[in-house]
Short mmCIF file of C-alpha atoms in Angstrom, two decimals:
data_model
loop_
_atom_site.label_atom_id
_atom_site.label_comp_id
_atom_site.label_asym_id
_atom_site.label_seq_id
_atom_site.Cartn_x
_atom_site.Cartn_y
_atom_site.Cartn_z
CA UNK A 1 6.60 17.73 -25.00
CA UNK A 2 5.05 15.80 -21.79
CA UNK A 3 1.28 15.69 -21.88
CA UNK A 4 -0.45 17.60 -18.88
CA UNK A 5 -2.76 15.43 -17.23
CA UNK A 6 -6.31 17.10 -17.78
CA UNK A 7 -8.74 17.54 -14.89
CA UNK A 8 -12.86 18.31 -15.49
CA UNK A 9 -13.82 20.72 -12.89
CA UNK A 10 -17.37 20.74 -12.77
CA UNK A 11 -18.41 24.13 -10.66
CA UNK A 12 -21.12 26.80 -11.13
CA UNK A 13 -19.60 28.92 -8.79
CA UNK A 14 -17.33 31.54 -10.84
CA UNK A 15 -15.36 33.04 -8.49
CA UNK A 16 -14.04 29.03 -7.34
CA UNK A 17 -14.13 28.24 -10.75
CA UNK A 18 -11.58 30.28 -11.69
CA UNK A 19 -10.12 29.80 -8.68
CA UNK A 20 -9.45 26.00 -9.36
CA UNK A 21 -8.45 26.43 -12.75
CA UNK A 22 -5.54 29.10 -12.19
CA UNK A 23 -3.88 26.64 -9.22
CA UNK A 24 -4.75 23.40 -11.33
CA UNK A 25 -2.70 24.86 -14.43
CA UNK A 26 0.15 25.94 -11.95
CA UNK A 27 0.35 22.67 -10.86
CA UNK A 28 0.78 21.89 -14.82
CA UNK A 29 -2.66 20.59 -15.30
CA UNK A 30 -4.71 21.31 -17.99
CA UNK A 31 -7.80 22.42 -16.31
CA UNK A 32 -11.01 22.28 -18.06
CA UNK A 33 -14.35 24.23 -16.63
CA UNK A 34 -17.97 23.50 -16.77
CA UNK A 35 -20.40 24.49 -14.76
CA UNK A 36 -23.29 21.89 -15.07
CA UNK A 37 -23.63 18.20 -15.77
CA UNK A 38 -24.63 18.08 -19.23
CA UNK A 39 -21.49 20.14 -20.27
CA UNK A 40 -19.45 17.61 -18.11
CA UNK A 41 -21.30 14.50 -19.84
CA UNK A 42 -20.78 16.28 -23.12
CA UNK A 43 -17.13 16.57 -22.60
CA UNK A 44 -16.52 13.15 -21.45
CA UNK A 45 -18.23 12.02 -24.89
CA UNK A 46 -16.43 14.26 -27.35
CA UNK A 47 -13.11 13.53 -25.63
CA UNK A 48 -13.16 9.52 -24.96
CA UNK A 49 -10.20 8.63 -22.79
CA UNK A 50 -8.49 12.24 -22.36
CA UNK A 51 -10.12 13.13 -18.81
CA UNK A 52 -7.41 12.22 -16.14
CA UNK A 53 -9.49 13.15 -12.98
CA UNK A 54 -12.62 15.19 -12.17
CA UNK A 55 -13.14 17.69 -9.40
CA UNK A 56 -16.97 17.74 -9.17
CA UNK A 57 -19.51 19.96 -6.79
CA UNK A 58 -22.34 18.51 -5.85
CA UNK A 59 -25.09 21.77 -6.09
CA UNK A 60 -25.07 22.37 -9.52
CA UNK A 61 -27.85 23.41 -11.52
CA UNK A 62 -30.52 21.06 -13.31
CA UNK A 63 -28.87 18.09 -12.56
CA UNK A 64 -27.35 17.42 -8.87
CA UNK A 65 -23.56 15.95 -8.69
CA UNK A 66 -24.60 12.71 -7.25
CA UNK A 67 -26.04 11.97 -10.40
CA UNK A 68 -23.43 13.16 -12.47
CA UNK A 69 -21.04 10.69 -10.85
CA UNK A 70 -22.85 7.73 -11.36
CA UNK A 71 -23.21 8.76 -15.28
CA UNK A 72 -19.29 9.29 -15.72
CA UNK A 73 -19.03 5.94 -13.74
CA UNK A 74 -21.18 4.77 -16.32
CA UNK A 75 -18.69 5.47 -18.94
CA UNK A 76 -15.60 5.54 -16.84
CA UNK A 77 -15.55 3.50 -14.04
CA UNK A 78 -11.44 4.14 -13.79
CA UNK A 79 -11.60 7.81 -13.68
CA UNK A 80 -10.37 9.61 -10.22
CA UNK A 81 -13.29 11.84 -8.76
CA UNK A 82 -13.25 13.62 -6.11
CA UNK A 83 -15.97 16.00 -4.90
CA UNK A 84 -15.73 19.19 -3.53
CA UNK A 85 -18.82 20.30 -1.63
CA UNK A 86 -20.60 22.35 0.98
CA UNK A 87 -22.17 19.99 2.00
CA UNK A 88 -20.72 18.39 5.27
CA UNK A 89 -23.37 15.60 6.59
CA UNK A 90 -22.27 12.29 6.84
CA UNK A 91 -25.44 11.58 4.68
CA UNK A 92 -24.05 13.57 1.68
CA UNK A 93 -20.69 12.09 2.28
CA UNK A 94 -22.60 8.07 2.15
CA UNK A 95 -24.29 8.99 -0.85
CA UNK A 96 -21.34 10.64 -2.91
CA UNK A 97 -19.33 6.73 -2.30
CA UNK A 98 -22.60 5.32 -3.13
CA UNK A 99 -22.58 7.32 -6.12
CA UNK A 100 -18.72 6.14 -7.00
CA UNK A 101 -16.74 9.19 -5.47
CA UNK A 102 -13.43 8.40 -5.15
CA UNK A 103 -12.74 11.71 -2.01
CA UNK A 104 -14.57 13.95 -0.66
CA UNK A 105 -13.52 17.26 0.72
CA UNK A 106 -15.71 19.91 2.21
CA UNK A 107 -15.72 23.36 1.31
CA UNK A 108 -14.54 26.33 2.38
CA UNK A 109 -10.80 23.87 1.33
CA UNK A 110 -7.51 24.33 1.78
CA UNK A 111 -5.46 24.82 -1.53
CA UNK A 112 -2.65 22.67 -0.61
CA UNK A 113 -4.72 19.59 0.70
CA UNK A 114 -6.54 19.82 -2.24
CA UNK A 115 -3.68 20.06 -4.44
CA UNK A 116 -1.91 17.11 -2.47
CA UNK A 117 -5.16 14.86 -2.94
CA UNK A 118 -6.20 15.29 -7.18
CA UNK A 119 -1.92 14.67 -7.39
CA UNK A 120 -2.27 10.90 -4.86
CA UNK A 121 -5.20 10.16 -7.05
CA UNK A 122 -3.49 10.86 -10.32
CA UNK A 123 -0.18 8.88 -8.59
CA UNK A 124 -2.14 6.12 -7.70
CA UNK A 125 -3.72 5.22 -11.01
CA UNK A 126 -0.53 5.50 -12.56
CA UNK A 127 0.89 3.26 -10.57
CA UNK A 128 -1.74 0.75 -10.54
CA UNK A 129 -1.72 0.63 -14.78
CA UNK A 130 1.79 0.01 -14.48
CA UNK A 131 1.94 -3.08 -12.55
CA UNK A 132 -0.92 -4.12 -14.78
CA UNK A 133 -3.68 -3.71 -12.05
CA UNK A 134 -2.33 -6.29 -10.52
CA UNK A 135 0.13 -7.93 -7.70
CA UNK A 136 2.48 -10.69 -7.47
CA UNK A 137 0.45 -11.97 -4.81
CA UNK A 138 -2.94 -11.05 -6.52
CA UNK A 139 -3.36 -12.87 -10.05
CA UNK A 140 -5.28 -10.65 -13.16
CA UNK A 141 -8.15 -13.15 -12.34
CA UNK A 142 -9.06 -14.14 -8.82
CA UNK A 143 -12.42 -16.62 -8.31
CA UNK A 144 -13.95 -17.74 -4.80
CA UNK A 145 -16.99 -19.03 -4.02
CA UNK A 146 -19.35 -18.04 -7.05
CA UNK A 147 -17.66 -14.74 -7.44
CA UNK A 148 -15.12 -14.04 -10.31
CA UNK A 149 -13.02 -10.57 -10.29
CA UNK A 150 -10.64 -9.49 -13.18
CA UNK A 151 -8.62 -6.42 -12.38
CA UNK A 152 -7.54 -6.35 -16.26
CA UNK A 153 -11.13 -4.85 -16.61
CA UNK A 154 -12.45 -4.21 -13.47
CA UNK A 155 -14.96 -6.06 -14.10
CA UNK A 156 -17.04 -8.33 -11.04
CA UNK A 157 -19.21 -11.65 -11.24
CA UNK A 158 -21.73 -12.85 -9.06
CA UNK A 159 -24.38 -15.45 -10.20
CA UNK A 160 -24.75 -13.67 -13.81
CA UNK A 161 -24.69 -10.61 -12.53
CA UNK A 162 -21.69 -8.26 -14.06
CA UNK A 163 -20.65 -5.20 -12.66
CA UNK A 164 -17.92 -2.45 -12.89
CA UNK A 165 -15.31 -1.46 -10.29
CA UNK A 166 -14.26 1.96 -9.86
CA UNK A 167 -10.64 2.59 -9.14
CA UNK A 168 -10.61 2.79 -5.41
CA UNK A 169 -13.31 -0.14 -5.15
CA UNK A 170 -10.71 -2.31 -6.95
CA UNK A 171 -7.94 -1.28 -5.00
CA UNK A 172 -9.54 -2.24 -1.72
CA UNK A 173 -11.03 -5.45 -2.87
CA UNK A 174 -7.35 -6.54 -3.99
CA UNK A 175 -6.25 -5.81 -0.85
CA UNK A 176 -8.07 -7.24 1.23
CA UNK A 177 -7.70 -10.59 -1.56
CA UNK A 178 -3.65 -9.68 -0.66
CA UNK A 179 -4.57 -9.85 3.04
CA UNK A 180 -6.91 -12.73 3.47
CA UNK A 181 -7.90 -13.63 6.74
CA UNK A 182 -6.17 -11.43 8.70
CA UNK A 183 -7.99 -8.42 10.53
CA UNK A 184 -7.16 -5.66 8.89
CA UNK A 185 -8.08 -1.78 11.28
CA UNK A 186 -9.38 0.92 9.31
CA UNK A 187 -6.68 3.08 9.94
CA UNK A 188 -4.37 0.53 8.07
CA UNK A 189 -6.63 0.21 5.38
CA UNK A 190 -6.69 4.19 5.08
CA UNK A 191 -2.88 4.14 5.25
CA UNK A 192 -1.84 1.28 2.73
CA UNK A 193 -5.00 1.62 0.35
CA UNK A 194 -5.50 5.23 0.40
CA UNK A 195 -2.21 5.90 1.15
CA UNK A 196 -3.30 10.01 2.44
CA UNK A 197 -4.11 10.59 6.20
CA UNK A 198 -5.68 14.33 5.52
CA UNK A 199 -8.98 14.42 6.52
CA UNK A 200 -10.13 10.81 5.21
CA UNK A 201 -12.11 9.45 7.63
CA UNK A 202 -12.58 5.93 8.77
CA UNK A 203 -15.96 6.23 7.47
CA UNK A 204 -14.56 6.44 3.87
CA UNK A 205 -13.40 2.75 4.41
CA UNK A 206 -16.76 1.72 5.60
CA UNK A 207 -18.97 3.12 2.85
CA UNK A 208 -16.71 1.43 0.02
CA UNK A 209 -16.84 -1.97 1.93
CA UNK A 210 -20.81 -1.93 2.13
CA UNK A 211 -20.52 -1.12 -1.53
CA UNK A 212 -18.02 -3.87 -2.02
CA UNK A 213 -20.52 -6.31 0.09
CA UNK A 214 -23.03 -5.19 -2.57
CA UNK A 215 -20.69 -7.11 -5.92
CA UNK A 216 -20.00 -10.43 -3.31
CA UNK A 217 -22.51 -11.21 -1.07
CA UNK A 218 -25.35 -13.12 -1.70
CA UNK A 219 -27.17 -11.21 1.59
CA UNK A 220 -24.98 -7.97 2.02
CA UNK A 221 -26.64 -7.86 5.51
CA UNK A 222 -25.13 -11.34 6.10
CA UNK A 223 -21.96 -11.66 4.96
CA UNK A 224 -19.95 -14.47 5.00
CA UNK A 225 -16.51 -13.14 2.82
CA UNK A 226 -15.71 -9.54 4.18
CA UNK A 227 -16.65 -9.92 8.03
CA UNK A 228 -16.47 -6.64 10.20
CA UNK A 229 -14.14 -6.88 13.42
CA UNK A 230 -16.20 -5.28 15.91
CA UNK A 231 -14.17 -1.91 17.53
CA UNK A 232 -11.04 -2.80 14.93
CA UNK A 233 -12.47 -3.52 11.17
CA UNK A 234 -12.65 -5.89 9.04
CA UNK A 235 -11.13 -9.83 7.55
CA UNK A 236 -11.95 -10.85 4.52
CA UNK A 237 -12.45 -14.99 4.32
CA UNK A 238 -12.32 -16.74 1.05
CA UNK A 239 -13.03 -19.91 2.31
CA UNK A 240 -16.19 -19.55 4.48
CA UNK A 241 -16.91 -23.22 4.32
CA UNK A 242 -13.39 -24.48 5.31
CA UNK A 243 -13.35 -27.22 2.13
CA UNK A 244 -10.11 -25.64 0.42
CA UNK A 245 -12.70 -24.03 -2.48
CA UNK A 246 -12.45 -20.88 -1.44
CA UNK A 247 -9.76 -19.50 -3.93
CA UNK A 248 -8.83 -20.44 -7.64
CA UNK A 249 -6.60 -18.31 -9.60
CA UNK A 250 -6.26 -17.87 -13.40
CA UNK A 251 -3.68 -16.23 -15.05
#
């Protein structure tokens, strides 16, 4: 028998709670409840590895959602999560990528969007383990300038500093690597990276390239590899300096 993918929801509110869980485990999820962050953390360390995605609200007692995401990224960095909030400002939005959100939606939802979004996140990591998080155009291990990225591990260098990529981080930062020095709009960044037009702003795309700026600049204020395109987006450069350094590739 197939293995239903199993999705945290992490929601105080019982009536959406149950809510969630019914449609989830129509959809052939297994749907697991908890309605504050220590229960979620608690979960995530008693069941290593089984948590497939995680619908998370942000107004949760004793301890907010913002920093429940950042302590799942800190033991998943892979994990799909998207939040599902009242909250509407574009403030709460900024902070929730900051934090390592994968979506956000705003509540009151529709069922079928939300539905149609937890299944493309669930599709997407799927697909990017099977082509071993990588491209043919886009080795495991990519280098330039003083920054080294494996996409075996997620894992980002930059002058002894190591860091972790979330899903959706890595996915845009191998795109862009797939797409060097060409300007690339936001709306065909949402289309080919995020692959789901419904309700994903061009904001989204913004917020995970300052967060990107954060693992490869030297001045993230400054930078001189993923250049914004003023009223179109961005190009990512690999060779700033224009010596021929700006790309090695291992294997």
């Amino acid at each position: 028998m197939a293995v239903r993918p199993q999705l945290l929801i992490v929601e105080d509110e019982e009536a959406i709670a149950k809510g969630l869980k019914f449609n989830f485990e129509l959809e052939g999820y297994e749907a697991i409840v908890v309605g504050d962050g220590p229960s979620a953390l608690r979960h995530f360390a008693e069941h290593p590895g089984q948590v497939d995605a995680v619908v998370l609200d942000l107004m949760l007692p004793g301890m907010s959602g913002y920093e429940i995401c950042r302590a799942i990224r800190d033991v998943d960095p892979r994990v799909p999560i998207l939040v599902l909030s009242a909250r509407t400002l574009s403030e709460d939005k900024a902070h929730a990528f900051d934090c390592g959100t994968d979506q956000y939606m705003t509540k009151p939802f529709a069922l079928p969007e939300l539905l149609s979004r937890v299944r493309n996140l669930l599709d997407r990591k799927r697909r990017f383990a099977a082509a071993g998080e990588t491209t043919p155009d886009v080795p495991d291990v990519v280098c330039f300038g003083e920054v080294e990225v494996d996409f075996r591990t997620f894992q980002i260098r930059h002058r002894g500093e190591v860091d972790t990529l979330t899903t959706m981080e890595a996915q845009l930062l191998r795109y862009f690597i797939q797409h060097a020095n060409r300007v690339l709009s936001r709306s065909q960044l949402l289309r080919d990276v995020w692959e789901q037009d419904a309700n994903i702003t061009t904001r989204s795309v913004d917020n995970f390239v300052l967060r990107l700026r954060k693992y490869i600049e030297t001045d993230p204020a400054n930078p001189r590899y993923l250049l914004s395109v003023r009223g179109t987006g961005y190009r990512f450069v690999l060779d700033p300096e224009g010596d021929g350094q700006g790309l090695a590739r291992t294997d």
